[in-house]
PDB file of C-alpha atoms in Angstrom:
ATOM      1  CA  MET L1164       5.685 -13.912   3.843  1.00 94.00           C
ATOM      2  CA  SER L1165       5.384 -10.670   4.385  1.00 97.00           C
ATOM      3  CA  ALA L1166       3.020  -8.548   2.088  1.00 98.00           C
ATOM      4  CA  TYR L1167       2.105  -4.806   1.530  1.00 98.00           C
ATOM      5  CA  ALA L1168      -0.647  -2.414   1.021  1.00 98.00           C
ATOM      6  CA  ILE L1169       0.756   0.014  -0.784  1.00 98.00           C
ATOM      7  CA  ALA L1170      -1.090   3.885  -1.645  1.00 98.00           C
ATOM      8  CA  HIS L1171       0.098   6.258  -3.978  1.00 97.00           C
ATOM      9  CA  LEU L1172      -1.871   8.811  -2.845  1.00 97.00           C
ATOM     10  CA  ARG L1173      -2.194  12.656  -4.785  1.00 95.00           C
ATOM     11  CA  GLU L1174      -1.999  15.590  -3.127  1.00 92.00           C
ATOM     12  CA  ALA L1175      -5.824  17.390  -1.873  1.00 90.00           C
ATOM     13  CA  ALA L1176      -6.710  19.511   0.136  1.00 92.00           C
ATOM     14  CA  PRO L1177      -7.136  19.315   4.514  1.00 93.00           C
ATOM     15  CA  HIS L1178     -10.622  17.631   5.106  1.00 97.00           C
ATOM     16  CA  PRO L1179     -12.159  16.378   7.863  1.00 98.00           C
ATOM     17  CA  GLU L1180     -13.572  13.250   6.661  1.00 98.00           C
ATOM     18  CA  ILE L1181      -9.673  12.867   5.654  1.00 97.00           C
ATOM     19  CA  ALA L1182      -8.734  13.163   9.283  1.00 97.00           C
ATOM     20  CA  GLU L1183     -10.718  11.555  10.594  1.00 98.00           C
ATOM     21  CA  TYR L1184      -9.978   8.419   7.907  1.00 98.00           C
ATOM     22  CA  ILE L1185      -6.340   8.751   9.551  1.00 97.00           C
ATOM     23  CA  GLU L1186      -7.498   8.655  13.096  1.00 98.00           C
ATOM     24  CA  ARG L1187      -9.458   5.412  12.502  1.00 98.00           C
ATOM     25  CA  ILE L1188      -7.693   3.531   9.716  1.00 98.00           C
ATOM     26  CA  PRO L1189      -5.359   1.590  12.442  1.00 98.00           C
ATOM     27  CA  ALA L1190      -8.075  -0.045  14.122  1.00 98.00           C
ATOM     28  CA  THR L1191      -9.160  -1.726  10.929  1.00 98.00           C
ATOM     29  CA  PHE L1192      -5.898  -2.978   9.680  1.00 98.00           C
ATOM     30  CA  GLU L1193      -4.686  -4.272  13.680  1.00 98.00           C
ATOM     31  CA  PRO L1194      -6.698  -7.171  13.706  1.00 98.00           C
ATOM     32  CA  TYR L1195      -4.643  -8.549  10.790  1.00 98.00           C
ATOM     33  CA  GLY L1196      -1.620  -7.648  12.023  1.00 98.00           C
ATOM     34  CA  GLY L1197      -1.443  -4.761  10.001  1.00 98.00           C
ATOM     35  CA  ARG L1198       0.879  -1.583  10.789  1.00 98.00           C
ATOM     36  CA  PHE L1199       2.237   1.033   8.946  1.00 98.00           C
ATOM     37  CA  LEU L1200       5.662   1.120   7.392  1.00 98.00           C
ATOM     38  CA  VAL L1201       5.692   4.405   5.733  1.00 98.00           C
ATOM     39  CA  HIS L1202       2.994   6.928   6.715  1.00 97.00           C
ATOM     40  CA  ALA L1203       2.834  10.926   6.949  1.00 89.00           C
ATOM     41  CA  THR L1204       7.214  10.685   6.092  1.00 93.00           C
ATOM     42  CA  GLN L1205       8.670  12.860   2.795  1.00 92.00           C
ATOM     43  CA  HIS L1206       9.475  10.567  -0.163  1.00 93.00           C
ATOM     44  CA  GLU L1207      12.521  11.770  -2.660  1.00 95.00           C
ATOM     45  CA  VAL L1208      12.059  10.864  -6.351  1.00 95.00           C
ATOM     46  CA  LYS L1209      14.832   9.983  -7.854  1.00 97.00           C
ATOM     47  CA  GLU L1210      13.275   8.971 -11.521  1.00 97.00           C
ATOM     48  CA  GLY L1211      10.061   9.511 -13.198  1.00 96.00           C
ATOM     49  CA  ASP L1212       7.358  11.699 -11.501  1.00 93.00           C
ATOM     50  CA  TRP L1213       5.793  10.696  -8.149  1.00 92.00           C
ATOM     51  CA  PRO L1214       3.472  13.443  -7.150  1.00 93.00           C
ATOM     52  CA  GLY L1215       2.025  13.278  -3.679  1.00 94.00           C
ATOM     53  CA  HIS L1216       2.489  10.799  -0.996  1.00 95.00           C
ATOM     54  CA  VAL L1217       3.011   7.341  -0.607  1.00 97.00           C
ATOM     55  CA  VAL L1218       1.934   4.917   2.571  1.00 97.00           C
ATOM     56  CA  VAL L1219       2.524   1.422   2.840  1.00 98.00           C
ATOM     57  CA  ILE L1220       1.136  -1.528   5.438  1.00 98.00           C
ATOM     58  CA  GLY L1221       3.062  -4.296   6.737  1.00 98.00           C
ATOM     59  CA  PHE L1222       0.990  -7.514   7.030  1.00 98.00           C
ATOM     60  CA  PRO L1223       2.386 -11.242   8.042  1.00 98.00           C
ATOM     61  CA  GLY L1224       1.228 -12.654   4.801  1.00 98.00           C
ATOM     62  CA  ILE L1225      -1.463 -11.699   1.844  1.00 98.00           C
ATOM     63  CA  ALA L1226      -4.294 -13.253   3.140  1.00 98.00           C
ATOM     64  CA  GLU L1227      -3.927 -11.064   6.248  1.00 98.00           C
ATOM     65  CA  ALA L1228      -3.801  -7.912   3.572  1.00 98.00           C
ATOM     66  CA  ARG L1229      -6.331  -9.232   1.387  1.00 98.00           C
ATOM     67  CA  ALA L1230      -9.046 -10.167   4.786  1.00 98.00           C
ATOM     68  CA  TRP L1231      -8.132  -6.411   6.051  1.00 98.00           C
ATOM     69  CA  TRP L1232      -8.914  -4.742   2.654  1.00 98.00           C
ATOM     70  CA  ASP L1233     -12.455  -6.925   2.484  1.00 98.00           C
ATOM     71  CA  SER L1234     -13.447  -6.370   5.756  1.00 98.00           C
ATOM     72  CA  PRO L1235     -16.391  -4.446   6.479  1.00 98.00           C
ATOM     73  CA  ALA L1236     -14.714  -2.220   9.001  1.00 98.00           C
ATOM     74  CA  TYR L1237     -12.316  -0.908   6.043  1.00 98.00           C
ATOM     75  CA  ARG L1238     -14.948  -0.782   3.788  1.00 98.00           C
ATOM     76  CA  GLU L1239     -16.938   1.506   6.182  1.00 98.00           C
ATOM     77  CA  ILE L1240     -14.052   4.133   6.265  1.00 98.00           C
ATOM     78  CA  ALA L1241     -12.718   3.839   2.833  1.00 98.00           C
ATOM     79  CA  PRO L1242     -15.022   6.355   1.254  1.00 98.00           C
ATOM     80  CA  LEU L1243     -14.156   8.987   3.696  1.00 98.00           C
ATOM     81  CA  ARG L1244     -10.309   9.024   2.268  1.00 97.00           C
ATOM     82  CA  SER L1245     -11.789   8.088  -1.650  1.00 97.00           C
ATOM     83  CA  ARG L1246     -14.380  10.992  -1.730  1.00 96.00           C
ATOM     84  CA  HIS L1247     -11.079  13.513  -0.682  1.00 97.00           C
ATOM     85  CA  ILE L1248      -7.495  11.741  -2.078  1.00 97.00           C
ATOM     86  CA  GLU L1249      -7.373  10.373  -6.067  1.00 96.00           C
ATOM     87  CA  GLY L1250      -4.921   7.439  -5.479  1.00 96.00           C
ATOM     88  CA  ASP L1251      -4.112   4.131  -6.287  1.00 97.00           C
ATOM     89  CA  VAL L1252      -3.548   1.648  -4.063  1.00 98.00           C
ATOM     90  CA  ILE L1253      -2.031  -2.351  -4.463  1.00 98.00           C
ATOM     91  CA  LEU L1254      -1.520  -5.311  -2.145  1.00 98.00           C
ATOM     92  CA  VAL L1255       1.487  -7.227  -3.314  1.00 98.00           C
ATOM     93  CA  GLU L1256       3.261 -10.266  -1.610  1.00 98.00           C
ATOM     94  CA  GLY L1257       7.084  -9.218  -0.373  1.00 97.00           C
ATOM     95  CA  VAL L1258       9.808 -11.706  -1.406  1.00 95.00           C
ATOM     96  CA  PRO L1259      10.274 -15.348   0.157  1.00 93.00           C
ATOM     97  CA  GLU L1260      13.419 -15.591   2.455  1.00 91.00           C
ATOM     98  CA  GLY L1261      16.982 -16.700   1.109  1.00 94.00           C
ATOM     99  CA  TYR L1262      14.983 -15.105  -2.600  1.00 95.00           C
ATOM    100  CA  ASP L1263      18.341 -14.483  -4.929  1.00 95.00           C
ATOM    101  CA  PRO L1264      17.714 -12.707  -7.730  1.00 95.00           C
ATOM    102  CA  ALA L1265      20.427 -14.293  -9.478  1.00 97.00           C
ATOM    103  CA  ALA L1266      17.444 -17.042 -10.174  1.00 94.00           C
ATOM    104  CA  THR L1267      15.099 -14.578 -11.369  1.00 93.00           C
ATOM    105  CA  ALA L1268      17.659 -12.701 -13.707  1.00 96.00           C
ATOM    106  CA  LYS L1269      18.855 -16.948 -14.789  1.00 95.00           C
ATOM    107  CA  ALA L1270      14.947 -17.448 -15.732  1.00 94.00           C
ATOM    108  CA  MET L1271      15.052 -14.192 -17.796  1.00 95.00           C
ATOM    109  CA  ARG L1272      17.717 -15.413 -19.832  1.00 94.00           C
ATOM    110  CA  ASP L1273      16.579 -18.879 -20.464  1.00 93.00           C
ATOM    111  CA  ALA L1274      13.288 -17.531 -22.223  1.00 95.00           C
ATOM    112  CA  LEU L1275      15.297 -15.445 -24.405  1.00 94.00           C
ATOM    113  CA  PRO L1276      15.049 -16.340 -28.162  1.00 93.00           C
ATOM    114  CA  ALA L1277      18.412 -17.793 -29.071  1.00 87.00           C
ATOM    115  CA  GLU L1278      20.481 -15.970 -31.115  1.00 78.00           C
TER     116      GLU L1278
END
């Protein structure tokens, strides 16, 4: 099942360390089957507030995403970004093939107290 590293990064002033981070990051996730799915693109807010930028890196599975995040190669360059850009980063699994949202809704309804 696919997994994703999703970052919501706030606006930041240009800095040489950020440019270096962007240049070096692909070499850290490619050994784990990672690839940019969203990077340096515009987003359109439909509800709520989402200042800044979105980055999504896809991986074959959550084990690969975790291995990348914990890898010495990524840990080495992470401060190049985090010193200059505030943000939130999550790792999340995708849904399995054949996922049925109706089954999720049924389980939710089944858990409701009887009226």
